[in-house]
mmCIF file of C-alpha atoms in Angstrom:
data_model
loop_
_atom_site.group_PDB
_atom_site.id
_atom_site.type_symbol
_atom_site.label_atom_id
_atom_site.label_comp_id
_atom_site.label_asym_id
_atom_site.label_seq_id
_atom_site.Cartn_x
_atom_site.Cartn_y
_atom_site.Cartn_z
ATOM 1 C CA ALA A 22 67.577 124.205 53.965
ATOM 2 C CA LEU A 23 70.320 122.069 55.083
ATOM 3 C CA SER A 24 69.639 118.507 55.864
ATOM 4 C CA GLY A 25 70.825 116.922 59.094
ATOM 5 C CA SER A 26 72.393 119.199 61.805
ATOM 6 C CA THR A 27 74.895 121.991 61.392
ATOM 7 C CA SER A 28 77.700 123.152 63.625
ATOM 8 C CA CYS A 29 78.471 126.838 63.417
ATOM 9 C CA GLU A 30 81.444 128.839 64.100
ATOM 10 C CA PHE A 31 81.116 132.619 65.062
ATOM 11 C CA LEU A 32 83.792 134.919 63.853
ATOM 12 C CA ARG A 33 84.098 138.526 64.738
ATOM 13 C CA PRO A 34 86.013 140.606 62.196
ATOM 14 C CA ALA A 35 88.622 142.917 63.693
ATOM 15 C CA HIS A 36 87.179 146.135 62.295
ATOM 16 C CA ALA A 37 83.390 145.223 61.973
ATOM 17 C CA LEU A 38 80.500 144.958 64.240
ATOM 18 C CA GLN A 39 78.673 142.181 62.384
ATOM 19 C CA LEU A 40 79.003 138.476 63.179
ATOM 20 C CA ARG A 41 79.581 136.231 60.447
ATOM 21 C CA VAL A 42 78.398 132.609 60.729
ATOM 22 C CA VAL A 43 80.103 129.917 58.912
ATOM 23 C CA CYS A 44 78.089 126.694 58.989
ATOM 24 C CA ALA A 45 79.612 123.245 58.231
ATOM 25 C CA ARG A 46 77.201 120.549 57.290
ATOM 26 C CA VAL A 47 77.436 117.563 59.493
ATOM 27 C CA SER A 48 76.529 114.103 57.868
ATOM 28 C CA PRO A 49 73.150 112.903 59.165
ATOM 29 C CA GLU A 50 74.198 109.353 59.526
ATOM 30 C CA ARG A 51 77.136 110.251 61.783
ATOM 31 C CA GLN A 52 75.044 112.023 64.222
ATOM 32 C CA PRO A 53 73.182 109.000 65.821
ATOM 33 C CA MET A 54 76.552 107.286 66.197
ATOM 34 C CA ALA A 55 77.786 109.993 68.360
ATOM 35 C CA GLU A 56 74.559 110.081 70.396
ATOM 36 C CA SER A 57 74.739 106.414 70.931
ATOM 37 C CA SER A 58 78.328 106.423 72.151
ATOM 38 C CA SER A 59 77.565 109.344 74.607
ATOM 39 C CA SER A 60 74.572 107.424 75.899
ATOM 40 C CA SER A 61 76.469 104.212 76.362
ATOM 41 C CA SER A 62 79.253 105.825 78.429
ATOM 42 C CA THR A 63 76.641 107.272 80.797
ATOM 43 C CA ARG A 64 73.869 104.750 80.606
ATOM 44 C CA GLN A 65 74.375 103.266 84.038
ATOM 45 C CA TYR A 66 75.364 106.401 85.850
ATOM 46 C CA THR A 67 73.755 109.612 86.616
ATOM 47 C CA GLY A 68 75.592 112.623 87.724
ATOM 48 C CA ASP A 69 74.932 114.495 91.054
ATOM 49 C CA GLU A 70 73.817 117.942 90.129
ATOM 50 C CA THR A 71 75.085 119.168 93.644
ATOM 51 C CA LYS A 72 78.718 117.967 92.661
ATOM 52 C CA LYS A 73 79.403 120.336 89.682
ATOM 53 C CA THR A 74 82.420 122.269 88.619
ATOM 54 C CA VAL A 75 83.841 124.475 85.844
ATOM 55 C CA LEU A 76 85.663 122.348 83.328
ATOM 56 C CA GLY A 77 89.175 123.393 83.313
ATOM 57 C CA ASP A 78 89.475 123.939 87.077
ATOM 58 C CA GLY A 79 92.027 121.183 87.580
ATOM 59 C CA ILE A 80 92.369 121.665 91.288
ATOM 60 C CA THR A 81 88.607 121.254 91.948
ATOM 61 C CA MET A 82 88.174 118.422 89.656
ATOM 62 C CA LYS A 83 91.088 116.606 91.370
ATOM 63 C CA ARG A 84 89.744 117.251 94.728
ATOM 64 C CA MET A 85 86.377 115.983 93.821
ATOM 65 C CA ILE A 86 87.921 112.527 92.370
ATOM 66 C CA ASP A 87 90.172 112.373 95.448
ATOM 67 C CA ASP A 88 87.332 112.651 97.776
ATOM 68 C CA ALA A 89 85.483 109.935 95.903
ATOM 69 C CA ILE A 90 88.610 107.572 96.147
ATOM 70 C CA ILE A 91 89.106 108.228 99.776
ATOM 71 C CA GLY A 92 85.405 107.418 100.421
ATOM 72 C CA VAL A 93 86.001 103.941 98.790
ATOM 73 C CA LEU A 94 89.066 103.268 100.804
ATOM 74 C CA LEU A 95 87.440 104.206 104.092
ATOM 75 C CA GLU A 96 84.180 102.350 103.776
ATOM 76 C CA ASP A 97 83.052 100.356 106.627
ATOM 77 C CA ASP A 98 83.470 97.086 104.989
ATOM 78 C CA SER A 99 86.950 98.008 103.400
ATOM 79 C CA ASP A 100 90.109 96.377 104.522
ATOM 80 C CA PHE A 101 91.670 99.802 105.598
ATOM 81 C CA VAL A 102 91.498 102.443 108.185
ATOM 82 C CA GLU A 103 93.494 105.531 107.907
ATOM 83 C CA ASP A 104 97.004 105.587 109.512
ATOM 84 C CA VAL A 105 97.031 108.956 111.347
ATOM 85 C CA ALA A 106 100.389 108.646 113.024
ATOM 86 C CA LEU A 107 102.080 111.039 110.524
ATOM 87 C CA SER A 108 99.355 113.505 110.788
ATOM 88 C CA ASN A 109 99.326 113.450 114.482
ATOM 89 C CA PHE A 110 103.257 114.130 114.284
ATOM 90 C CA LYS A 111 102.579 117.108 112.045
ATOM 91 C CA LEU A 112 99.941 118.415 114.482
ATOM 92 C CA VAL A 113 102.467 118.381 117.240
ATOM 93 C CA VAL A 114 105.186 120.083 115.278
ATOM 94 C CA GLY A 115 102.474 122.718 114.274
ATOM 95 C CA PHE A 116 101.170 123.396 117.676
ATOM 96 C CA ALA A 117 104.667 123.536 118.969
ATOM 97 C CA SER A 118 105.692 126.137 116.656
ATOM 98 C CA VAL A 119 102.681 128.278 117.192
ATOM 99 C CA GLY A 120 103.135 127.837 120.946
ATOM 100 C CA ALA A 121 106.572 129.592 120.645
ATOM 101 C CA SER A 122 104.722 132.977 120.047
ATOM 102 C CA VAL A 123 102.871 132.388 123.495
ATOM 103 C CA VAL A 124 106.320 131.886 125.195
ATOM 104 C CA SER A 125 107.539 135.333 123.760
ATOM 105 C CA HIS A 126 104.537 137.178 125.096
ATOM 106 C CA VAL A 127 104.406 135.743 128.647
ATOM 107 C CA TYR A 128 108.211 135.909 129.294
ATOM 108 C CA PRO A 129 108.642 138.366 132.260
ATOM 109 C CA ALA A 130 110.697 140.852 130.715
ATOM 110 C CA ALA A 131 110.468 143.632 128.312
ATOM 111 C CA PHE A 132 112.279 144.330 124.975
ATOM 112 C CA PRO A 133 115.271 144.648 124.721
ATOM 113 C CA LYS A 134 115.916 142.497 127.792
ATOM 114 C CA ASN A 135 114.009 139.460 126.269
ATOM 115 C CA TRP A 136 115.758 139.749 122.824
ATOM 116 C CA HIS A 137 117.307 136.396 123.307
ATOM 117 C CA VAL A 138 113.794 134.812 123.951
ATOM 118 C CA LEU A 139 112.480 136.434 120.932
ATOM 119 C CA LEU A 140 115.265 134.983 118.847
ATOM 120 C CA LEU A 141 114.881 131.479 120.110
ATOM 121 C CA CYS A 142 111.133 131.718 119.455
ATOM 122 C CA CYS A 143 111.596 132.757 115.987
ATOM 123 C CA LEU A 144 114.188 130.153 115.320
ATOM 124 C CA TRP A 145 111.863 127.509 116.862
ATOM 125 C CA TYR A 146 108.910 128.685 114.509
ATOM 126 C CA PHE A 147 111.107 128.625 111.345
ATOM 127 C CA ILE A 148 112.499 125.221 112.284
ATOM 128 C CA GLY A 149 109.022 123.761 112.979
ATOM 129 C CA SER A 150 107.700 125.377 109.674
ATOM 130 C CA GLY A 151 110.716 123.998 107.805
ATOM 131 C CA ILE A 152 110.067 120.386 109.023
ATOM 132 C CA LEU A 153 106.411 120.621 107.848
ATOM 133 C CA GLN A 154 107.576 121.981 104.235
ATOM 134 C CA LEU A 155 110.220 119.276 103.941
ATOM 135 C CA LEU A 156 107.613 116.639 104.756
ATOM 136 C CA LEU A 157 105.080 117.953 102.220
ATOM 137 C CA SER A 158 107.686 118.583 99.379
ATOM 138 C CA PHE A 159 109.855 115.472 99.603
ATOM 139 C CA VAL A 160 108.012 112.917 101.775
ATOM 140 C CA GLU A 161 104.400 113.060 101.028
ATOM 141 C CA LEU A 162 104.471 114.351 97.532
ATOM 142 C CA GLU A 163 101.121 113.639 95.804
ATOM 143 C CA SER A 164 99.677 111.310 98.551
ATOM 144 C CA ILE A 165 96.005 111.740 99.425
ATOM 145 C CA VAL A 166 95.771 109.189 102.142
ATOM 146 C CA LEU A 167 97.948 106.854 104.178
ATOM 147 C CA LEU A 168 96.199 103.521 105.038
ATOM 148 C CA ARG A 169 96.863 100.429 107.370
ATOM 149 C CA TYR A 170 95.278 97.134 106.990
ATOM 150 C CA LYS A 171 92.668 96.352 109.609
ATOM 151 C CA GLU A 172 93.934 92.724 109.949
ATOM 152 C CA LYS A 173 97.571 92.144 109.339
ATOM 153 C CA ARG A 174 98.357 89.231 106.943
ATOM 154 C CA ASP A 175 101.606 87.587 105.981
ATOM 155 C CA ARG A 176 103.211 88.667 102.775
ATOM 156 C CA ARG A 177 101.352 91.986 102.787
ATOM 157 C CA PRO A 178 102.935 95.402 103.941
ATOM 158 C CA TYR A 179 101.765 97.362 107.046
ATOM 159 C CA GLY A 180 99.768 99.638 104.953
ATOM 160 C CA LEU A 181 99.442 101.495 101.532
ATOM 161 C CA ASN A 182 100.172 105.064 100.291
ATOM 162 C CA VAL A 183 97.608 106.165 98.030
ATOM 163 C CA SER A 184 98.599 109.090 95.498
ATOM 164 C CA THR A 185 97.076 110.731 92.618
ATOM 165 C CA HIS A 186 98.489 112.867 89.760
ATOM 166 C CA PHE A 187 96.574 115.321 87.571
ATOM 167 C CA PRO A 188 98.867 117.827 85.881
ATOM 168 C CA ARG A 189 97.773 121.159 84.456
ATOM 169 C CA TYR A 190 96.496 121.208 80.793
ATOM 170 C CA GLN A 191 96.111 117.440 80.721
ATOM 171 C CA ASP A 192 92.950 115.142 80.678
ATOM 172 C CA VAL A 193 94.741 112.059 82.228
ATOM 173 C CA PHE A 194 94.037 111.377 85.777
ATOM 174 C CA THR A 195 96.726 108.822 87.484
ATOM 175 C CA LEU A 196 95.854 106.904 90.654
ATOM 176 C CA GLY A 197 98.752 105.015 92.165
ATOM 177 C CA VAL A 198 99.376 102.804 95.086
ATOM 178 C CA THR A 199 102.833 102.080 96.809
ATOM 179 C CA PRO A 200 103.391 100.004 100.057
ATOM 180 C CA LEU A 201 104.155 101.239 103.488
ATOM 181 C CA PRO A 202 106.310 98.601 105.105
ATOM 182 C CA SER A 203 106.532 100.333 108.384
ATOM 183 C CA GLY A 204 103.547 102.599 108.673
ATOM 184 C CA SER A 205 103.050 106.349 107.962
ATOM 185 C CA LEU A 206 105.981 107.330 110.169
ATOM 186 C CA GLY A 207 108.178 105.228 107.876
ATOM 187 C CA LEU A 208 107.020 107.177 104.696
ATOM 188 C CA VAL A 209 110.250 108.865 104.357
ATOM 189 C CA SER A 210 111.971 105.383 103.591
ATOM 190 C CA ALA A 211 109.010 103.863 101.737
ATOM 191 C CA PRO A 212 108.954 103.523 97.871
ATOM 192 C CA LYS A 213 107.958 106.896 96.183
ATOM 193 C CA PHE A 214 105.114 107.338 93.875
ATOM 194 C CA LYS A 215 106.465 108.011 90.404
ATOM 195 C CA PRO A 216 103.459 108.854 88.122
ATOM 196 C CA GLU A 217 103.735 107.467 84.530
ATOM 197 C CA GLN A 218 102.204 109.426 81.706
ATOM 198 C CA PRO A 219 100.841 106.927 79.137
ATOM 199 C CA GLU A 220 101.400 107.417 75.514
ATOM 200 C CA GLU A 221 98.721 107.283 72.874
ATOM 201 C CA GLY A 222 97.944 103.614 72.331
ATOM 202 C CA GLU A 223 99.629 102.313 75.603
ATOM 203 C CA PRO A 224 97.401 100.312 78.139
ATOM 204 C CA LEU A 225 95.599 102.463 80.837
ATOM 205 C CA ALA A 226 97.019 100.383 83.688
ATOM 206 C CA SER A 227 100.700 99.453 84.589
ATOM 207 C CA ASP A 228 101.974 96.045 84.357
ATOM 208 C CA ASP A 229 102.153 95.504 87.847
ATOM 209 C CA HIS A 230 98.758 97.224 88.507
ATOM 210 C CA THR A 231 100.169 99.890 90.850
ATOM 211 C CA GLN A 232 98.896 102.661 88.662
ATOM 212 C CA VAL A 233 95.853 103.210 86.525
ATOM 213 C CA HIS A 234 95.013 106.242 84.207
ATOM 214 C CA TRP A 235 91.684 107.546 83.545
ATOM 215 C CA SER A 236 90.478 110.319 81.262
ATOM 216 C CA VAL A 237 88.486 112.876 83.061
ATOM 217 C CA ALA A 238 85.962 112.999 80.194
ATOM 218 C CA GLU A 239 84.759 109.539 81.562
ATOM 219 C CA LEU A 240 83.995 111.236 85.052
ATOM 220 C CA PHE A 241 82.609 114.521 84.188
ATOM 221 C CA ASP A 242 79.990 115.486 81.504
ATOM 222 C CA GLU A 243 80.012 118.498 79.192
ATOM 223 C CA ARG A 244 78.336 120.610 82.030
ATOM 224 C CA GLY A 245 80.871 119.759 84.664
ATOM 225 C CA VAL A 246 78.653 117.298 86.655
ATOM 226 C CA PHE A 247 80.640 114.813 88.492
ATOM 227 C CA TYR A 248 79.858 111.078 87.981
ATOM 228 C CA GLU A 249 80.766 110.129 91.537
ATOM 229 C CA GLU A 250 79.409 106.455 91.533
ATOM 230 C CA LYS A 251 81.310 105.680 88.339
ATOM 231 C CA CYS A 252 84.427 107.055 89.773
ATOM 232 C CA MET A 253 84.072 104.845 92.951
ATOM 233 C CA ASP A 254 83.297 101.817 91.073
ATOM 234 C CA MET A 255 86.440 102.398 88.963
ATOM 235 C CA ALA A 256 88.431 102.838 92.092
ATOM 236 C CA ARG A 257 87.101 99.554 93.526
ATOM 237 C CA ALA A 258 87.974 97.715 90.369
ATOM 238 C CA PHE A 259 91.463 99.002 90.362
ATOM 239 C CA LEU A 260 92.000 97.856 94.269
ATOM 240 C CA ARG A 261 90.610 94.458 93.460
ATOM 241 C CA LYS A 262 93.276 93.999 90.687
ATOM 242 C CA TYR A 263 95.946 95.465 92.891
ATOM 243 C CA HIS A 264 95.188 93.151 95.718
ATOM 244 C CA SER A 265 94.945 90.257 93.399
ATOM 245 C CA GLU A 266 98.367 91.031 91.649
ATOM 246 C CA SER A 267 100.091 91.709 94.912
ATOM 247 C CA ASP A 268 98.852 88.380 96.381
ATOM 248 C CA ARG A 269 99.936 86.582 93.494
ATOM 249 C CA LEU A 270 103.474 88.052 93.408
ATOM 250 C CA ALA A 271 103.799 87.233 97.031
ATOM 251 C CA GLY A 272 102.955 83.659 96.513
ATOM 252 C CA GLY A 273 99.522 83.989 98.112
ATOM 253 C CA SER A 274 96.156 82.518 96.826
ATOM 254 C CA GLY A 275 96.110 85.148 93.961
ATOM 255 C CA GLU A 276 92.759 86.496 94.931
ATOM 256 C CA GLY A 277 92.711 89.532 97.115
ATOM 257 C CA LYS A 278 89.808 90.251 99.380
ATOM 258 C CA LYS A 279 87.041 91.720 97.586
ATOM 259 C CA VAL A 280 86.458 95.422 98.073
ATOM 260 C CA GLN A 281 82.752 96.116 98.187
#
């Protein structure tokens, strides 16, 4: 009998039906260390079983983290409200593009006498779709929410552009903040979010506290259960540091308003 625990690797030979089990002995004194490390990382947080995903599904994992961050930013006692001006503009362009099809149907002439109307409606639709695609590809980029301050302060921008970055086949999630000097409609001329990939051994936050990097292993357990409360607390801590640093650089008090 082997002392301690064993880890097993199952190998299926190419021309055989039997499974061969290769067991490697694990040192008993190392096992408690791993257990204590695991328990310490989740000691104060419990995952919500209803918020669970398949590990490796990066799109769903990113969406769950994004939703938790947005929830922190739009809390009742937060400094921010969502800046919906750009969203309203996109809605107007979208409805106008779709409305072109209504014009083509109600125009009082049959084809081919209405060919010029159909041509204009098609052009209008493609122009509207092109505008929306350009906004998504070159203006919004990886933005998840656009914010404006509830109370305008000196030395602070009109609002903030909050973006996230989680590339495929990676375990590092990046949260970044860039200023919106003239609101969401001025996003085209606002500073762009450029995610930084930290190298091994580098700090998890940028020097100016505009970006922070998290390992998704801190936010999901081995079953894919999401630690939402932990994610929200980490987002609050990042926002406090960002406000503190931005106020210090702007010559303020050096202490940003606390994000509850």
